[in-house]
Coordinates of C-alpha atoms in Angstrom, one line a residue:
X1 CA 121.4 90.6 83.1
X2 CA 122.0 87.5 85.0
X3 CA 125.5 86.4 85.8
X4 CA 127.2 83.1 85.9
X5 CA 129.6 84.4 88.5
X6 CA 126.6 85.6 90.5
X7 CA 126.9 82.8 93.1
X8 CA 130.5 83.7 93.9
X9 CA 129.6 87.4 94.1
X10 CA 126.6 86.7 96.4
X11 CA 128.7 84.6 98.7
X12 CA 131.2 87.4 98.9
X13 CA 128.5 89.9 99.7
X14 CA 126.9 87.7 102.3
X15 CA 130.1 86.9 104.0
X16 CA 130.7 90.6 104.5
X17 CA 127.1 91.7 104.5
X18 CA 127.6 94.5 107.0
X19 CA 130.8 95.9 105.6
X20 CA 131.0 98.9 103.3
X21 CA 133.2 96.9 100.9
X22 CA 130.5 94.3 100.2
X23 CA 127.5 96.5 100.0
X24 CA 128.8 99.6 98.4
X25 CA 131.5 98.6 95.9
X26 CA 132.2 96.2 93.1
X27 CA 131.2 92.7 94.4
X28 CA 133.1 90.9 91.7
X29 CA 130.5 90.6 88.9
X30 CA 131.9 91.5 85.5
X31 CA 130.4 94.8 84.4
X32 CA 128.5 95.7 81.3
X33 CA 127.4 99.3 81.2
X34 CA 125.0 98.4 78.3
X35 CA 123.5 95.4 80.0
X36 CA 119.7 95.2 80.4
X37 CA 118.4 96.1 83.8
X38 CA 115.7 93.7 85.1
X39 CA 113.3 95.8 87.3
X40 CA 110.9 94.1 89.7
X41 CA 108.0 96.1 91.1
X42 CA 105.3 94.9 93.5
X43 CA 102.3 95.6 91.3
X44 CA 99.8 93.4 89.5
X45 CA 100.9 92.5 86.0
X46 CA 98.9 94.5 83.4
X47 CA 97.6 96.9 86.1
X48 CA 97.6 100.7 85.7
X49 CA 100.5 100.8 88.1
X50 CA 102.5 98.3 86.1
X51 CA 101.9 100.3 83.0
X52 CA 103.2 103.4 84.8
X53 CA 106.3 101.5 85.8
X54 CA 106.9 100.5 82.2
X55 CA 106.6 104.2 81.1
X56 CA 109.1 105.1 83.7
X57 CA 111.5 102.4 82.5
X58 CA 111.0 103.4 78.9
X59 CA 111.7 107.1 79.6
X60 CA 114.9 106.1 81.4
X61 CA 116.0 103.9 78.5
X62 CA 115.4 106.8 76.1
X63 CA 117.4 109.2 78.3
X64 CA 120.3 106.9 79.1
X65 CA 120.4 104.2 76.4
X66 CA 120.4 101.5 79.1
X67 CA 117.8 98.8 78.1
X68 CA 115.3 97.7 80.7
X69 CA 112.7 95.0 81.4
X70 CA 109.9 95.5 83.9
X71 CA 108.6 92.5 85.8
X72 CA 105.4 93.3 87.7
X73 CA 104.4 90.8 90.5
X74 CA 101.9 91.4 93.3
X75 CA 100.9 88.1 95.0
X76 CA 103.7 86.4 97.0
X77 CA 106.2 89.0 95.8
X78 CA 108.6 88.5 98.7
X79 CA 108.3 84.7 98.4
X80 CA 109.2 84.8 94.7
X81 CA 112.1 87.2 95.4
X82 CA 113.3 84.8 98.0
X83 CA 113.2 82.0 95.4
X84 CA 115.3 84.2 93.0
X85 CA 117.8 84.8 95.8
X86 CA 118.1 81.1 96.5
X87 CA 118.7 80.4 92.8
X88 CA 121.2 83.3 92.6
X89 CA 119.0 85.1 90.1
X90 CA 118.1 88.3 91.8
X91 CA 116.9 91.1 89.5
X92 CA 119.0 94.2 89.1
X93 CA 116.5 96.6 90.6
X94 CA 113.7 96.0 93.0
X95 CA 111.1 98.7 93.8
X96 CA 109.4 97.6 97.0
X97 CA 108.2 98.6 100.4
X98 CA 110.5 100.6 102.7
X99 CA 109.7 98.1 105.4
X100 CA 111.4 95.3 103.5
X101 CA 114.8 97.0 103.7
X102 CA 116.0 95.2 106.8
X103 CA 114.8 91.8 105.5
X104 CA 116.8 92.2 102.3
X105 CA 119.8 93.9 103.7
X106 CA 120.3 91.2 106.4
X107 CA 120.5 88.6 103.6
X108 CA 123.2 90.6 101.8
X109 CA 121.1 91.3 98.8
X110 CA 121.4 95.1 98.7
X111 CA 124.2 97.3 97.6
X112 CA 125.0 100.2 99.8
X113 CA 124.2 103.7 98.4
X114 CA 126.8 106.4 98.8
X115 CA 124.7 109.4 99.3
X116 CA 127.6 111.8 98.8
X117 CA 128.1 110.6 95.2
X118 CA 124.4 110.2 94.3
X119 CA 123.2 112.8 91.9
X120 CA 120.3 114.7 93.3
X121 CA 120.6 113.4 96.8
X122 CA 120.2 116.9 98.2
X123 CA 116.8 117.2 96.4
X124 CA 115.4 114.2 98.2
X125 CA 113.7 115.1 101.6
X126 CA 115.6 114.1 104.7
X127 CA 112.4 112.5 106.1
X128 CA 112.3 110.2 103.0
X129 CA 116.0 109.3 103.4
X130 CA 115.2 107.9 106.9
X131 CA 113.2 105.1 105.1
X132 CA 116.4 104.0 103.3
X133 CA 118.5 103.9 106.4
X134 CA 119.5 100.6 108.1
X135 CA 120.1 100.2 111.7
X136 CA 123.9 100.8 111.1
X137 CA 123.1 104.3 109.9
X138 CA 124.0 103.5 106.2
X139 CA 121.8 103.7 103.2
X140 CA 120.7 100.5 101.4
X141 CA 118.2 102.0 99.0
X142 CA 117.1 105.2 97.5
X143 CA 113.7 106.7 98.5
X144 CA 111.3 106.6 95.5
X145 CA 107.8 107.2 96.9
X146 CA 106.4 108.3 100.2
X147 CA 103.0 108.2 101.7
X148 CA 101.1 108.6 105.0
X149 CA 97.8 107.2 106.0
X150 CA 94.6 109.0 106.7
X151 CA 90.9 108.3 106.7
X152 CA 89.0 108.1 103.4
X153 CA 85.4 108.6 104.5
X154 CA 82.1 108.4 102.6
X155 CA 81.3 112.0 102.5
X156 CA 77.7 111.4 101.2
X157 CA 77.0 109.1 104.2
X158 CA 78.3 111.6 106.7
X159 CA 76.3 114.4 105.2
X160 CA 73.1 112.3 105.0
X161 CA 73.4 111.6 108.8
X162 CA 74.4 115.2 109.5
X163 CA 77.5 114.2 111.4
X164 CA 80.5 116.5 111.9
X165 CA 84.0 115.7 110.7
X166 CA 85.7 113.7 113.5
X167 CA 88.1 115.7 115.6
X168 CA 88.6 113.1 118.4
X169 CA 88.6 109.4 118.7
X170 CA 85.3 109.6 120.4
X171 CA 83.9 111.4 117.3
X172 CA 85.4 108.8 115.1
X173 CA 83.9 106.0 117.1
X174 CA 80.5 107.7 117.0
X175 CA 80.8 108.1 113.2
X176 CA 81.6 104.4 112.8
X177 CA 78.6 103.4 114.9
X178 CA 76.3 105.7 113.0
X179 CA 77.4 104.3 109.7
X180 CA 76.7 100.8 111.1
X181 CA 73.3 101.5 112.7
X182 CA 71.7 104.4 110.9
X183 CA 71.4 103.2 107.3
X184 CA 73.6 105.8 105.7
X185 CA 73.0 104.5 102.2
X186 CA 69.2 104.7 102.7
X187 CA 68.4 101.3 101.2
X188 CA 66.5 100.2 104.3
X189 CA 68.9 97.3 105.0
X190 CA 71.4 96.8 107.8
X191 CA 74.1 96.2 105.3
X192 CA 76.8 98.8 106.1
X193 CA 79.6 99.1 108.6
X194 CA 81.6 101.9 109.9
X195 CA 85.3 100.8 109.7
X196 CA 86.8 99.0 106.8
X197 CA 89.8 97.1 108.3
X198 CA 92.2 94.8 106.6
X199 CA 92.8 92.8 109.8
X200 CA 94.4 89.6 108.5
X201 CA 97.7 88.4 109.7
X202 CA 98.9 88.0 106.0
X203 CA 102.0 90.2 105.4
X204 CA 101.4 91.6 108.9
X205 CA 98.4 93.7 107.8
X206 CA 96.8 93.8 111.3
X207 CA 99.8 95.5 112.9
X208 CA 100.3 97.6 109.8
X209 CA 96.8 99.0 110.2
X210 CA 96.9 99.3 114.0
X211 CA 100.3 101.2 113.9
X212 CA 98.6 104.5 113.0
X213 CA 96.4 104.2 116.1
X214 CA 99.3 103.2 118.3
X215 CA 101.6 106.0 117.1
X216 CA 98.6 108.4 116.9
X217 CA 98.1 107.9 120.7
X218 CA 101.8 108.4 121.6
X219 CA 102.5 104.7 121.9
X220 CA 104.9 102.5 120.0
X221 CA 105.9 98.9 119.4
X222 CA 109.5 99.4 120.5
X223 CA 111.2 102.5 121.9
X224 CA 114.8 103.7 121.2
X225 CA 117.2 103.0 124.1
X226 CA 120.6 104.2 123.0
X227 CA 122.4 103.9 119.7
X228 CA 121.2 100.8 117.9
X229 CA 119.4 99.5 120.9
X230 CA 115.6 99.2 121.6
X231 CA 113.2 98.1 124.3
X232 CA 109.7 96.8 124.0
X233 CA 107.0 99.5 124.4
X234 CA 103.8 97.8 123.2
X235 CA 102.8 96.9 126.7
X236 CA 102.9 100.5 127.8
X237 CA 99.7 102.4 128.7
X238 CA 99.4 104.4 125.5
X239 CA 99.9 101.5 123.2
X240 CA 97.4 99.3 125.2
X241 CA 94.8 102.1 125.1
X242 CA 95.1 102.3 121.3
X243 CA 94.7 98.5 120.9
X244 CA 91.8 98.5 123.3
X245 CA 90.1 101.3 121.4
X246 CA 90.3 99.2 118.3
X247 CA 89.0 96.1 120.1
X248 CA 86.0 98.1 121.2
X249 CA 85.1 98.9 117.6
X250 CA 85.1 95.1 116.9
X251 CA 83.4 94.0 120.1
X252 CA 81.4 96.8 121.7
X253 CA 80.2 98.9 118.8
X254 CA 80.5 96.1 116.3
X255 CA 81.1 98.7 113.7
X256 CA 83.8 96.9 111.7
X257 CA 83.3 95.2 108.3
X258 CA 82.3 91.5 108.9
X259 CA 85.2 89.0 108.6
X260 CA 87.7 91.8 109.0
X261 CA 90.2 89.6 110.8
X262 CA 90.6 87.6 107.6
X263 CA 90.5 90.5 105.2
X264 CA 93.6 91.7 103.2
X265 CA 93.9 95.0 101.5
X266 CA 92.7 93.7 98.1
X267 CA 89.4 92.8 99.7
X268 CA 89.2 95.9 101.9
X269 CA 89.4 98.1 98.7
X270 CA 86.4 96.2 97.4
X271 CA 84.5 96.6 100.7
X272 CA 84.8 100.3 100.4
X273 CA 83.8 100.4 96.8
X274 CA 80.8 98.1 97.3
X275 CA 79.3 100.5 99.9
X276 CA 79.8 98.0 102.7
X277 CA 81.9 100.3 104.9
X278 CA 82.5 104.0 105.1
X279 CA 85.7 104.7 107.0
X280 CA 89.0 103.4 105.5
X281 CA 92.4 104.2 107.0
X282 CA 94.6 103.8 104.0
X283 CA 97.3 105.4 101.9
X284 CA 96.7 107.7 98.9
X285 CA 97.4 105.0 96.4
X286 CA 93.7 104.1 96.2
X287 CA 92.4 107.7 96.0
X288 CA 92.2 107.9 92.2
X289 CA 90.6 104.4 92.1
X290 CA 87.9 105.3 94.6
X291 CA 87.2 108.7 93.0
X292 CA 86.7 106.9 89.7
X293 CA 84.6 104.0 91.0
X294 CA 82.5 105.9 93.6
X295 CA 82.5 109.5 92.3
X296 CA 84.6 112.4 93.5
X297 CA 81.9 113.9 95.7
X298 CA 81.5 110.7 97.8
X299 CA 85.1 110.5 99.1
X300 CA 86.7 112.8 101.5
X301 CA 90.2 112.7 103.1
X302 CA 90.4 113.4 106.8
X303 CA 93.5 113.1 109.0
X304 CA 93.3 110.6 111.8
X305 CA 92.6 112.6 115.0
X306 CA 95.2 112.5 117.7
X307 CA 94.4 109.9 120.3
X308 CA 93.3 110.7 123.9
X309 CA 96.8 110.3 125.3
X310 CA 99.1 111.6 122.5
X311 CA 99.7 112.1 118.9
X312 CA 99.1 113.0 116.2
X313 CA 100.9 110.3 114.4
X314 CA 100.2 108.1 111.3
X315 CA 102.0 105.4 109.5
X316 CA 104.4 106.7 106.9
X317 CA 105.9 104.4 104.4
X318 CA 106.5 104.1 100.7
X319 CA 108.8 102.4 98.3
X320 CA 112.6 102.5 97.8
X321 CA 114.6 101.7 94.7
X322 CA 116.9 98.9 95.8
X323 CA 120.1 98.2 93.9
X324 CA 120.5 94.5 94.1
X325 CA 123.8 92.7 94.7
X326 CA 125.4 90.8 91.9
X327 CA 124.3 93.0 89.0
X328 CA 126.5 93.2 86.0
X329 CA 125.5 96.8 85.4
X330 CA 126.1 98.6 88.7
X331 CA 126.5 101.9 86.8
X332 CA 123.1 101.4 85.2
X333 CA 121.5 100.6 88.5
X334 CA 122.7 103.9 89.9
X335 CA 121.6 105.8 86.8
X336 CA 118.2 104.3 87.0
X337 CA 117.8 105.3 90.7
X338 CA 119.0 108.8 89.9
X339 CA 116.5 109.1 87.1
X340 CA 113.6 107.6 89.1
X341 CA 114.1 110.1 91.8
X342 CA 114.6 113.1 89.5
X343 CA 111.8 115.6 88.9
X344 CA 111.1 114.0 85.5
X345 CA 111.0 110.5 86.9
X346 CA 108.9 111.4 89.8
X347 CA 106.3 113.1 87.6
X348 CA 106.0 110.1 85.4
X349 CA 105.5 107.9 88.5
X350 CA 102.9 110.2 90.0
X351 CA 100.7 109.8 86.9
X352 CA 98.8 113.0 87.6
X353 CA 95.3 112.4 89.0
X354 CA 94.9 109.1 87.1
X355 CA 94.9 105.6 88.6
X356 CA 98.2 103.8 88.5
X357 CA 100.4 106.1 90.5
X358 CA 103.6 104.4 91.7
X359 CA 104.9 107.6 93.3
X360 CA 102.3 108.6 95.8
X361 CA 104.0 111.6 97.4
X362 CA 107.1 112.8 95.7
X363 CA 110.4 112.4 97.6
X364 CA 111.9 115.1 95.4
X365 CA 111.5 118.5 97.0
X366 CA 111.7 120.1 93.5
X367 CA 108.3 118.7 92.5
X368 CA 105.4 121.0 92.9
X369 CA 102.5 118.8 93.9
X370 CA 99.8 121.3 92.8
X371 CA 101.3 121.5 89.3
X372 CA 101.1 117.7 88.8
X373 CA 97.8 116.9 90.6
X374 CA 94.7 119.0 90.8
X375 CA 92.9 116.9 93.4
X376 CA 93.3 118.8 96.7
X377 CA 92.9 115.6 98.7
X378 CA 96.5 114.8 97.8
X379 CA 97.6 117.9 99.8
X380 CA 95.9 116.4 102.9
X381 CA 98.1 113.3 102.5
X382 CA 101.1 115.5 102.1
X383 CA 100.3 117.5 105.2
X384 CA 99.9 114.4 107.3
X385 CA 103.2 113.0 106.0
X386 CA 105.1 116.2 106.6
X387 CA 103.7 116.8 110.1
X388 CA 102.8 113.5 111.6
X389 CA 104.2 110.7 109.5
X390 CA 106.0 107.9 111.5
X391 CA 108.2 105.3 109.8
X392 CA 108.6 101.8 111.2
X393 CA 111.4 101.7 113.8
X394 CA 114.8 101.1 112.1
X395 CA 115.6 97.8 113.9
X396 CA 117.8 95.5 111.9
X397 CA 114.9 93.6 110.4
X398 CA 111.4 95.0 111.0
X399 CA 109.6 92.2 109.1
X400 CA 109.3 89.6 112.0
X401 CA 108.3 92.4 114.4
X402 CA 105.4 93.4 112.1
X403 CA 104.3 89.8 111.7
X404 CA 104.5 88.9 115.4
X405 CA 102.6 92.0 116.3
X406 CA 100.0 91.3 113.6
X407 CA 99.4 87.8 115.0
X408 CA 98.9 89.1 118.6
X409 CA 96.7 92.1 117.7
X410 CA 94.6 90.0 115.3
X411 CA 94.0 87.5 118.1
X412 CA 92.8 90.3 120.3
X413 CA 90.3 91.5 117.7
X414 CA 89.1 88.0 117.0
X415 CA 88.5 87.2 120.7
X416 CA 86.3 89.8 122.4
X417 CA 87.1 88.1 125.8
X418 CA 90.8 88.7 125.3
X419 CA 92.5 90.9 128.0
X420 CA 94.3 93.5 125.9
X421 CA 96.9 94.4 128.6
X422 CA 97.8 90.8 129.1
X423 CA 98.0 90.2 125.4
X424 CA 100.3 93.2 124.8
X425 CA 102.5 92.3 127.8
X426 CA 103.0 88.9 126.1
X427 CA 103.7 90.6 122.8
X428 CA 106.2 92.9 124.5
X429 CA 108.1 89.8 125.6
X430 CA 108.0 88.4 122.1
X431 CA 109.3 91.6 120.7
X432 CA 112.0 91.6 123.3
X433 CA 113.1 88.2 122.2
X434 CA 113.3 89.4 118.6
X435 CA 115.4 92.4 119.7
X436 CA 117.7 90.0 121.5
X437 CA 118.0 87.8 118.4
X438 CA 118.9 90.8 116.3
X439 CA 121.4 92.0 118.9
X440 CA 119.3 95.2 119.4
X441 CA 117.9 94.7 122.9
X442 CA 118.9 97.4 125.4

């Protein structure tokens, strides 16, 4: 598993991080085709999702004979991975967000994937492969799971207030205000909110949430400006209009869950489950959980309407299988990635309609969604992904962009006196500086 010669191997990889030789071939570690693969996944230990990951690993071991060990970590996952990197003890496989590709690739942690020799590459959707592509156009991961974001809405609240399904942002604002002011749960107390927003700056959640609105209105954080080059776009009219719309929900309608600027997704899930808010823009990974905790008839899945100036568009993301540098079982790494993205592997990860899915939407075009999951709401997520899903811009390293944008947008939501245009102009300058540092500014 771990290698004494790892340090030498990693230095070699880092020294030539952007070269095909370092990322795609043997990095010097002595190989052991029977060596145990240590697989890290960003899930809480003991959770339903962690158990699904263990079943996937066990099935792979049974099929291949390669032993595996799953390590599930949720809190501070990237920090702990960074510590492992500093100690030259990276795991063999990491299953993590697509948005982390640039961060890991820029540190020389990832082996390049040769799509032409990857078994089943042609069965993985081209949209999903985009999430495994670095700014140099090469692949540094294998798509494993995809998802797009849409609105989970309290169906019982909407029906009680006799309100239509939102078709425009004006409809959506009205629905949020009604959930806040018209006692949708009928308990006689003013204890509900419209929008459930994880608006903390932690892990960049505020920009992560706001991105669907920005892209759904035809805006963007940065815009392409030639091969490998970008220019800031968050100060443009469509982006500013989207952020201002969100600020109005915080400050004019006051239809957002209290304390949202400090709320992460873990708390936001609970806000929805505890009947404290009724509109949650989120991925499908919580659908089964909410159906189980609230009741199937109380949750409906509705696509985010197109904004007044553009769209439709919604955040698309997911997880890649990353083959980490320095492994003593590179052949086993590739076999695991091929199995995880096969029809059999994807079905195990989807976990039918039960909680604990680690494959939200299959990346394998050979998987028939309807044969695996009976809940039709999954098809709504699939439709949004196929027709309106937008991945984060493939700049060299998206992580600092997401965090910087989260800090700026969070500040605008926390200060109702903030001038959105001025704040986004300032943010555009900061994103331009980041582009310059990453040699990607047009």
